[in-house]
CSV table of C-alpha atoms in Angstrom, one decimal:
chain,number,residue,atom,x,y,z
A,1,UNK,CA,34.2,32.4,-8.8
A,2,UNK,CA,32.8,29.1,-7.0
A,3,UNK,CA,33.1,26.1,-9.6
A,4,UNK,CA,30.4,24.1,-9.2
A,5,UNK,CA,30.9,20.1,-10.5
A,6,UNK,CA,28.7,17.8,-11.5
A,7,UNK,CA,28.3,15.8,-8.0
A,8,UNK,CA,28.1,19.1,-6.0
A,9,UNK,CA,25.5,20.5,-8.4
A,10,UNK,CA,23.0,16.8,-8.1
A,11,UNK,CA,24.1,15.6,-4.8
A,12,UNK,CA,21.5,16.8,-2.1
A,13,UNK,CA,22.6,18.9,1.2
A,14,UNK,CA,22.5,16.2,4.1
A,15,UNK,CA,19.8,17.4,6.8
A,16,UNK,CA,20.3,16.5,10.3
A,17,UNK,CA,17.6,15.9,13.1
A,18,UNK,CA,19.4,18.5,15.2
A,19,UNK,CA,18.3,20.9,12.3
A,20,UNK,CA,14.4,19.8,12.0
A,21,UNK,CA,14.6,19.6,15.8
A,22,UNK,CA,15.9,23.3,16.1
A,23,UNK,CA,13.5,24.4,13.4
A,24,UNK,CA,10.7,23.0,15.6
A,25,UNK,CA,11.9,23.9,18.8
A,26,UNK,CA,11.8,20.7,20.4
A,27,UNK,CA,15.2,17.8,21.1
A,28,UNK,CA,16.8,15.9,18.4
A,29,UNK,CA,14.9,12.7,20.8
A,30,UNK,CA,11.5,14.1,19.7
A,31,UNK,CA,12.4,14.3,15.9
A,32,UNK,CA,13.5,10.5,16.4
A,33,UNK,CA,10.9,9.2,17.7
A,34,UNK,CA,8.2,10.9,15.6
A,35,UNK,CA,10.2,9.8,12.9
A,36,UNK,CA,10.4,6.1,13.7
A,37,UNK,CA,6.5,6.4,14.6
A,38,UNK,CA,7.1,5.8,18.1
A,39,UNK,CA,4.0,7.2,20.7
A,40,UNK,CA,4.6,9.7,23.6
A,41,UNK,CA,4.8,13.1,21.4
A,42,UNK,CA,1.1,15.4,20.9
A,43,UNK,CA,-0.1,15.2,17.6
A,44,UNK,CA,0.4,19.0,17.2
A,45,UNK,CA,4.1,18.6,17.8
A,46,UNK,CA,4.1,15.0,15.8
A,47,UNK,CA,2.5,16.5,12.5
A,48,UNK,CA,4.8,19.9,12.7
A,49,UNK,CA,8.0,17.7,13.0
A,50,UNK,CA,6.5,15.7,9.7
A,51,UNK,CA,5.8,18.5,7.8
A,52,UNK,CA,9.3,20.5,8.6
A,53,UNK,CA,11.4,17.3,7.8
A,54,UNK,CA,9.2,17.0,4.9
A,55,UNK,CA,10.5,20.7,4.0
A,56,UNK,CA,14.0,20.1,4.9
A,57,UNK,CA,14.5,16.9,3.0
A,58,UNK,CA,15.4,15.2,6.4
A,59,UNK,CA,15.5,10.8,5.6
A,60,UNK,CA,16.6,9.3,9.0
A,61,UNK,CA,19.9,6.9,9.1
A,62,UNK,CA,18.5,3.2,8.8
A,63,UNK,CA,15.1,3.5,8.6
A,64,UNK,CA,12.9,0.6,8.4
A,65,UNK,CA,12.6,-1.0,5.2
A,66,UNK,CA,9.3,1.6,4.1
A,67,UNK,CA,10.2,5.7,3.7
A,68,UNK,CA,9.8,6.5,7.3
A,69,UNK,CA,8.7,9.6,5.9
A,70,UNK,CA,4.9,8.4,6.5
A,71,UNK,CA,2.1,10.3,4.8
A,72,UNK,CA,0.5,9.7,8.0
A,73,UNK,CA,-2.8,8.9,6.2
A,74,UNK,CA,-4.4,4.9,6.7
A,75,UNK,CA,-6.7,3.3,4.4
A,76,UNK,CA,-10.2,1.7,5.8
A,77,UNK,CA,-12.4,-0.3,3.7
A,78,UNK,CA,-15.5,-1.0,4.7
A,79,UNK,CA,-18.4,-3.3,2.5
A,80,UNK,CA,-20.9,0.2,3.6
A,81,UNK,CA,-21.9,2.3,6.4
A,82,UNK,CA,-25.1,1.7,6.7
A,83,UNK,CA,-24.4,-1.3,9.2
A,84,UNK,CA,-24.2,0.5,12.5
A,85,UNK,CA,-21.2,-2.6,12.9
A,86,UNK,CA,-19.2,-0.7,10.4
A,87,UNK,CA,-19.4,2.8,11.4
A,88,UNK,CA,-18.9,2.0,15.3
A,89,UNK,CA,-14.8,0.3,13.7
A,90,UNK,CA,-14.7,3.4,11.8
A,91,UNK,CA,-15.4,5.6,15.2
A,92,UNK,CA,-13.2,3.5,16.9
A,93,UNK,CA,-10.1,3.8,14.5
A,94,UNK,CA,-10.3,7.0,14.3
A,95,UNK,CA,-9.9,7.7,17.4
A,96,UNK,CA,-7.1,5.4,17.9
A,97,UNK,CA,-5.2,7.2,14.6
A,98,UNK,CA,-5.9,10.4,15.9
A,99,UNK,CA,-3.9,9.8,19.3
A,100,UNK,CA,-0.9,8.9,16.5
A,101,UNK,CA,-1.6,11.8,14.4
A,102,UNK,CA,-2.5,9.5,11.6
A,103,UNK,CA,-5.4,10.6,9.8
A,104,UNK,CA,-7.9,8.0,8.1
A,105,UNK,CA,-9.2,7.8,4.4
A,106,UNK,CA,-12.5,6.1,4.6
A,107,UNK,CA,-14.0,4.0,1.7
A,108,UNK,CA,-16.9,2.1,1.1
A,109,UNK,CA,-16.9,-0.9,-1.3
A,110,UNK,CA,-21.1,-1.7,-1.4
A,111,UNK,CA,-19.6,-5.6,-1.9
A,112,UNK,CA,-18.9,-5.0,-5.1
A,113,UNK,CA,-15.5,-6.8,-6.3
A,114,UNK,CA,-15.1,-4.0,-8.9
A,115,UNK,CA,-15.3,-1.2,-6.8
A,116,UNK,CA,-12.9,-3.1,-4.1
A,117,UNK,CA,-10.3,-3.5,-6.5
A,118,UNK,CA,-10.8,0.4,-7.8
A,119,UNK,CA,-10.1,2.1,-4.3
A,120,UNK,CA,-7.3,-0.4,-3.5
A,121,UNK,CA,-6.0,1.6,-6.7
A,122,UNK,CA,-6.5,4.4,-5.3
A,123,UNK,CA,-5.4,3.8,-2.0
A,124,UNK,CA,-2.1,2.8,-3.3
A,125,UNK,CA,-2.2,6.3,-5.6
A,126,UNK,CA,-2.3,8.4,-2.3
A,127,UNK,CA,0.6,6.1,-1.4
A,128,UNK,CA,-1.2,5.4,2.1
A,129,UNK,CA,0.9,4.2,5.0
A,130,UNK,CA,-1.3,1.3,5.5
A,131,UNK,CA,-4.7,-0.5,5.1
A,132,UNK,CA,-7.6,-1.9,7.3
A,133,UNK,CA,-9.8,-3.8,5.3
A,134,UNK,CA,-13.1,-5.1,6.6
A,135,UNK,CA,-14.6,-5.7,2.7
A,136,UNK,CA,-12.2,-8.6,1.9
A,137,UNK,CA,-13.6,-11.0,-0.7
A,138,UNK,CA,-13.2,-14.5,0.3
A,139,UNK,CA,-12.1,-15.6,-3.5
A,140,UNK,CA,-10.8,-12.1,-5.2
A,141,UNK,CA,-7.3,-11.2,-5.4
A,142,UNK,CA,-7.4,-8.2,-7.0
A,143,UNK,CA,-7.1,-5.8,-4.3
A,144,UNK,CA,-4.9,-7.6,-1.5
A,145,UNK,CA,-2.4,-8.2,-4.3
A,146,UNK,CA,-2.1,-4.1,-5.6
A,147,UNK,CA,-1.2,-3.3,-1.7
A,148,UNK,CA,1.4,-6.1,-2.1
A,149,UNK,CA,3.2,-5.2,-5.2
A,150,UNK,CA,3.2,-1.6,-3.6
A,151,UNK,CA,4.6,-3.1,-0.1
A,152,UNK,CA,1.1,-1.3,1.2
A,153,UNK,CA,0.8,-3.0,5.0
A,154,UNK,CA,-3.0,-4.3,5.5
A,155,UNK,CA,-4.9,-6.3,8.1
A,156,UNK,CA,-7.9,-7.9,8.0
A,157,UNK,CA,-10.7,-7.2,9.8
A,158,UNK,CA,-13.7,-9.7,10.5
A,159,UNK,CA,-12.9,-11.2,6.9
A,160,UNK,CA,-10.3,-13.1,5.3
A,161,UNK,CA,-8.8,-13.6,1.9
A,162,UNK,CA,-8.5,-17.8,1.0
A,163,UNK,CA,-5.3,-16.1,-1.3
A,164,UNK,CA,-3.3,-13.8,0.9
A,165,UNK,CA,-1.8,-14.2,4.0
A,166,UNK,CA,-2.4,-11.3,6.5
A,167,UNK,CA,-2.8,-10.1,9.9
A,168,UNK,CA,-6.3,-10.6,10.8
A,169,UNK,CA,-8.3,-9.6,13.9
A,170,UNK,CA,-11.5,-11.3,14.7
A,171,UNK,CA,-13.8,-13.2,16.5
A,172,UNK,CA,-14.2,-17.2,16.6
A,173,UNK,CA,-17.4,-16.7,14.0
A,174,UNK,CA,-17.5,-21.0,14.4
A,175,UNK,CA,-17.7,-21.1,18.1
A,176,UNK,CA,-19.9,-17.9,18.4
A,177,UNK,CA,-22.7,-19.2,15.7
A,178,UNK,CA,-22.5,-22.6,17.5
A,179,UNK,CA,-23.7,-20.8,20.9
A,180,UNK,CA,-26.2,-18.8,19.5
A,181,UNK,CA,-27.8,-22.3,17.5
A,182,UNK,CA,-27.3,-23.5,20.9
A,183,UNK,CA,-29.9,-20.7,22.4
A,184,UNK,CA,-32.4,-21.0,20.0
A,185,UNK,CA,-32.0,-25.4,20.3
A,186,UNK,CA,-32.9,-25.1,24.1
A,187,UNK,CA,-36.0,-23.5,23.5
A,188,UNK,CA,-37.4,-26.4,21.3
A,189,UNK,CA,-37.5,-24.8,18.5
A,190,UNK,CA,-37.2,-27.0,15.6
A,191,UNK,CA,-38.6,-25.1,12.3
A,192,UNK,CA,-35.2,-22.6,12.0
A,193,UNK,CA,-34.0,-20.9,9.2
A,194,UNK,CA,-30.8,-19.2,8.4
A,195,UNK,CA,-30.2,-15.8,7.5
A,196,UNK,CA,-26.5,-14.5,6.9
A,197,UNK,CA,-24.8,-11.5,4.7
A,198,UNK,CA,-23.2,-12.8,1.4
A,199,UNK,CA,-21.5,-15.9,1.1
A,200,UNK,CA,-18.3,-14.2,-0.1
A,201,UNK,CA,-17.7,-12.9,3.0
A,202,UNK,CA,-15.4,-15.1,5.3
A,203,UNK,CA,-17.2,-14.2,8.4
A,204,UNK,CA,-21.1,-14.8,6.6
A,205,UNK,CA,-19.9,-18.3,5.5
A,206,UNK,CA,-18.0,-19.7,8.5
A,207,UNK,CA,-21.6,-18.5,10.5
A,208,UNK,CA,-23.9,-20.5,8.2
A,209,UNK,CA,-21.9,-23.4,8.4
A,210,UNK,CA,-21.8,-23.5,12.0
A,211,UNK,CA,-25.4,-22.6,12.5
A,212,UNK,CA,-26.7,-25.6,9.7
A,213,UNK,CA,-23.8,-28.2,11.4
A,214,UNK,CA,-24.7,-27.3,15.1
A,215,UNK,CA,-28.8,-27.7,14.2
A,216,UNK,CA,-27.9,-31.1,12.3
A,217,UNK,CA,-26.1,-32.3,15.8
A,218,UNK,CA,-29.5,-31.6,17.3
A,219,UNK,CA,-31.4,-33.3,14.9
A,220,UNK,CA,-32.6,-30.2,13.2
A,221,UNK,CA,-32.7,-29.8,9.1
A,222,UNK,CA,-32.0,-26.3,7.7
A,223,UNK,CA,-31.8,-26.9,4.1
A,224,UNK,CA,-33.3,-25.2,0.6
A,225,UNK,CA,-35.4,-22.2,1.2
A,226,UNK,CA,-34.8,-21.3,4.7
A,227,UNK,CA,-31.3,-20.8,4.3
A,228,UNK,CA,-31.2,-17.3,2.9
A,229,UNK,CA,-28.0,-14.7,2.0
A,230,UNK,CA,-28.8,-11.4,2.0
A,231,UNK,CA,-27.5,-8.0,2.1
A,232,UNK,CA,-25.8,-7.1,5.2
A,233,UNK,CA,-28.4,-4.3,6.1
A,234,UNK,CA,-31.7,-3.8,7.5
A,235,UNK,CA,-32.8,-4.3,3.9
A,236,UNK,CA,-31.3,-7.7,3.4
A,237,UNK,CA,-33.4,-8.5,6.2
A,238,UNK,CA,-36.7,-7.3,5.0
A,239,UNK,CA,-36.1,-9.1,1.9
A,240,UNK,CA,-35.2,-12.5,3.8
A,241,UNK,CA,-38.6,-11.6,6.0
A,242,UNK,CA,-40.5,-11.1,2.7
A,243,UNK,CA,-39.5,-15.0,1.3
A,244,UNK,CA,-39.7,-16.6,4.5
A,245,UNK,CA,-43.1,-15.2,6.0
A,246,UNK,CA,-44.6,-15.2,2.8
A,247,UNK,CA,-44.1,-19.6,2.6
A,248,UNK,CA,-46.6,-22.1,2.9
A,249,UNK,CA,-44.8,-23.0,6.3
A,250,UNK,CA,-42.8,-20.0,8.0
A,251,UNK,CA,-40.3,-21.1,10.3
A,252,UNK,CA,-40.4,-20.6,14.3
A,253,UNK,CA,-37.4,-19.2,14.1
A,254,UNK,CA,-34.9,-17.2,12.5
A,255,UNK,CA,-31.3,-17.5,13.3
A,256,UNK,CA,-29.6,-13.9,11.7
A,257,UNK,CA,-25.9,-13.5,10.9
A,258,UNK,CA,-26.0,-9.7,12.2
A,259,UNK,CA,-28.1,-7.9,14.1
A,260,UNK,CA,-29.2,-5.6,11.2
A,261,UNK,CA,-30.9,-8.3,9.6
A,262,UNK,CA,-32.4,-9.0,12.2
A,263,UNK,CA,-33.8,-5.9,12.9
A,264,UNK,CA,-35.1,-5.6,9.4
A,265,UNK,CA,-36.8,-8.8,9.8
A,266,UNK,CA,-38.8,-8.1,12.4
A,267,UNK,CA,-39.7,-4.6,11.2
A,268,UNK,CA,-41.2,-6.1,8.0
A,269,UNK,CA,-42.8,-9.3,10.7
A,270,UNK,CA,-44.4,-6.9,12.9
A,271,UNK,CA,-45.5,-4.8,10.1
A,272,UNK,CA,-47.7,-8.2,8.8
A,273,UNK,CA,-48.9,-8.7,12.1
A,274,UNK,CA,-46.6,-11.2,13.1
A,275,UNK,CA,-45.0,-11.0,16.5
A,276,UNK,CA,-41.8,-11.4,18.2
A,277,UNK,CA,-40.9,-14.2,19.8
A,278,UNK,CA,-44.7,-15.1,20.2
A,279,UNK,CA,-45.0,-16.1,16.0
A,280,UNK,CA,-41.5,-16.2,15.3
A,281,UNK,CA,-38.1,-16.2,17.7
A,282,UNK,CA,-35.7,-14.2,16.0
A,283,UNK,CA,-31.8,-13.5,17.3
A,284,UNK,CA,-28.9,-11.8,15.9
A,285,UNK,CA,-24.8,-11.6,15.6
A,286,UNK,CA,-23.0,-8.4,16.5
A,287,UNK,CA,-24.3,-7.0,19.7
A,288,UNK,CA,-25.1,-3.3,18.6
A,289,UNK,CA,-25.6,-1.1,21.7
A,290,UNK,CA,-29.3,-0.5,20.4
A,291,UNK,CA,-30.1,-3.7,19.2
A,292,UNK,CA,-29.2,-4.6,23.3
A,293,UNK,CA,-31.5,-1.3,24.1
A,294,UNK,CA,-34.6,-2.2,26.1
A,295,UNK,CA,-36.9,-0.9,23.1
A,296,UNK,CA,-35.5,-3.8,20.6
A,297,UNK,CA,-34.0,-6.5,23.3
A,298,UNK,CA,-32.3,-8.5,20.6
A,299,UNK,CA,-30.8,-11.7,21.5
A,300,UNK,CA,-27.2,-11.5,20.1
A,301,UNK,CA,-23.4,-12.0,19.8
A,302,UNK,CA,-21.7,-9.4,21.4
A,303,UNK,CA,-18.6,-8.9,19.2
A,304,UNK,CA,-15.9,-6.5,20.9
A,305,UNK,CA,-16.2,-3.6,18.2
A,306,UNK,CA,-14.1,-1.0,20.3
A,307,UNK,CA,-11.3,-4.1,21.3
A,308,UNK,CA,-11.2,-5.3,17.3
A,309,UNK,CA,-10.6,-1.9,16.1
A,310,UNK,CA,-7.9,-0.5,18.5
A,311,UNK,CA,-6.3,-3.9,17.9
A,312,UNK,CA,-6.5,-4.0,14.0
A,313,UNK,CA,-5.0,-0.6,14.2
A,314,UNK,CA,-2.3,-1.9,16.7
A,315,UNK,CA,-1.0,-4.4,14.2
A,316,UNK,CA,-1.3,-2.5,11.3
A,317,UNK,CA,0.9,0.5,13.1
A,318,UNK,CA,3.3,-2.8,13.9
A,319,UNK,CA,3.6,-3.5,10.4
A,320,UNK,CA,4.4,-0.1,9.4
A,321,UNK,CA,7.0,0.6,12.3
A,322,UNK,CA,8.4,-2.5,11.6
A,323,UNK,CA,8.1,-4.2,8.9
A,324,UNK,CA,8.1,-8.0,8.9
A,325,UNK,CA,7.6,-11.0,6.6
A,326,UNK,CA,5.3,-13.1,9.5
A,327,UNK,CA,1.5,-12.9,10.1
A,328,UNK,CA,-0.1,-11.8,13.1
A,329,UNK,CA,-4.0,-13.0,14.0
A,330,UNK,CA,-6.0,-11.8,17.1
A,331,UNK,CA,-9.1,-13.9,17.7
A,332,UNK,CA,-11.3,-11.6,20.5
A,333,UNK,CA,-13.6,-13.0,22.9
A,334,UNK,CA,-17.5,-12.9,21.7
A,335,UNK,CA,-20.1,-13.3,24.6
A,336,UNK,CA,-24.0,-14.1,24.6
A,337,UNK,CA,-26.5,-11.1,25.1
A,338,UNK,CA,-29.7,-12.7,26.3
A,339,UNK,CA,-32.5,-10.7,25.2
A,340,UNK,CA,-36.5,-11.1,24.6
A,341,UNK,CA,-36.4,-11.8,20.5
A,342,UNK,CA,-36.0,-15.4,21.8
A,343,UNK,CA,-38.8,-15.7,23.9
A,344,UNK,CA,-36.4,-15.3,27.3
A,345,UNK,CA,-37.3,-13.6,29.8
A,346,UNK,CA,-34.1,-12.4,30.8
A,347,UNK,CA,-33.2,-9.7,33.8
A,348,UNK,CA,-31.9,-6.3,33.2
A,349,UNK,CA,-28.3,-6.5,31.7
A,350,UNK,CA,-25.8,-3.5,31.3
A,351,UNK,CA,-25.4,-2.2,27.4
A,352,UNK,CA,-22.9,0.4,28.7
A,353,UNK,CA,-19.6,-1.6,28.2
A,354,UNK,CA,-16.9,-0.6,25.6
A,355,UNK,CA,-18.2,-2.8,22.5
């Protein structure tokens, strides 16, 4: 009769990669590098490795600091996805996860600090590899520090945090405002008002301040009622349209923080009779494909949406591979698309690039 003592009876049968290897079919090199998340395996043969090792009880021998037993699931956070800005990251993340047979839990945070704080709760719950968040609020804590204390990697995208370190991928939102003030300047235009998302976010603030700083170097006031936070949707600019056209003295122009408000500005304008740019000049600041479309011709910021996202997703994979104590930021280069909205006359330009 086999005696069985205490240490044999709690002590766990060591599994080799050979063993999840031959239980897959493929080389003991495949199990390693699926298991230290490195590229060049299908995701087919990636996710049965995971799940057979997961069976098996297979840990590899000095893994990184994290179970490099992944869940393979990645947090995004995204303020809504209404904003055609936010839904073309989440398109492009996916696709980049997919290719590392990661797949993506997507969650929507409507700005509300609340809400934020309850799916990075949740998040951390499902014990999620990592996190992408592009609903960061500049002043709350809450959220960035539940992925610390659970050693959750993040990066930020488009926003900061004034609290937490982080990788962060972006654009210059300083330098790109600037130009765009710069457009509108050159066409003489002197009555200018403002229109950004919520002050809370990073990327909103750092554009208004540029926009009012770079009009004041020309001369220009934007002060009181014509600078105007709204909702980052079509319906934030409606509502900014509403105050602005409805005053004793309208502006010429309207400098928007994104190109949904600026759309929904002019829809409620050209629903009062009031056209564009021949009333009122009116530009933008993310470069959606249709915004750039010859129906709508919205001058704009072209922010790389494709480049941000694959490179957001870069780090973040970095930070989960191998884990570090430094911060990373990327900084991607805007452009200016010259539409009509601002009373150019500009010739055909190509929409059909990767942003």
């Amino acid at each position: 009769m086999k005696i069985e003592t205490a240490d044999s009876a709690t002590t766990p049968r060591k599994v080799s990669a050979a063993a999840v290897a031959r239980a897959c079919g493929v080389s003991a090199a495949t199990v390693s590098y699926v298991m230290n998340g490195r590229g060049g395996v299908s995701v087919e043969t990636r996710r049965r490795i995971i799940k057979t090792a997961a069976e098996l009880g297979y840990r590899p021998v000095g893994g990184p600091r994290r179970d490099p037993l992944l869940t393979r699931v990645v947090g995004l956070i995204l303020p809504n996805i209404v904003n055609q800005m936010y839904t073309g990251w989440a398109q492009h993340i996916i696709s980049a996860t997919r290719e590392e047979g990661i797949d993506v839990f997507v969650a929507t945070t409507q700005d509300d600090p609340d809400t934020l704080a309850q799916v990075a709760a949740t998040l951390a719950a499902r014990n999620v590899d990592g996190v992408i968040i592009a609903a960061s609020l500049r002043e709350d804590l809450r959220a960035l520090r539940v992925f610390r204390q659970k050693r959750i990697p993040y990066v930020c995208l488009s926003r900061r945090s004034h609290h937490h370190q982080s990788d962060f991928v972006g654009i210059n939102f300083d330098a790109s405002a600037s130009d765009l003030m710069k457009h509108v300047l050159a066409h003489g235009y002197t009555e200018i008002a403002t229109v950004i998302g919520p002050r809370f976010s990073t990327a909103s603030l750092e554009r208004e301040v540029a926009f009012v700083r770079t009009a004041a170097e020309a001369g220009v006031d934007v002060s009181g009622m014509r600078k105007i936070s709204t909702r980052l949707d079509n319906d934030g600019g409606r509502i900014a349209a509403a105050s602005l056209l409805g005053s004793s003295n309208p502006p010429r122009a309207v400098v928007c923080g994104s190109d949904e408000i600026a759309i929904g500005f002019m829809e409620h304008a050209l629903s009062l009779g009031v056209r564009i740019p021949e009333d009122v000049a009116v530009v933008g600041g993310d470069g959606l494909p249709h915004s750039r479309s010859a129906l709508i011709s919205l001058t704009t910021v072209v922010q790389p949406m494709k480049e941000m996202a694959e490179r957001a997703f870069e780090l973040l994979l970095d930070q989960i591979t191998h884990p570090r104590s430094t911060y990373r930021e990327v900084i991607c280069e805007h452009r200016m698309y010259v539409g009509r909205t601002c009373g150019c006359q500009p010739a055909n330009q190509s929409i059909t690039d990767a942003h």
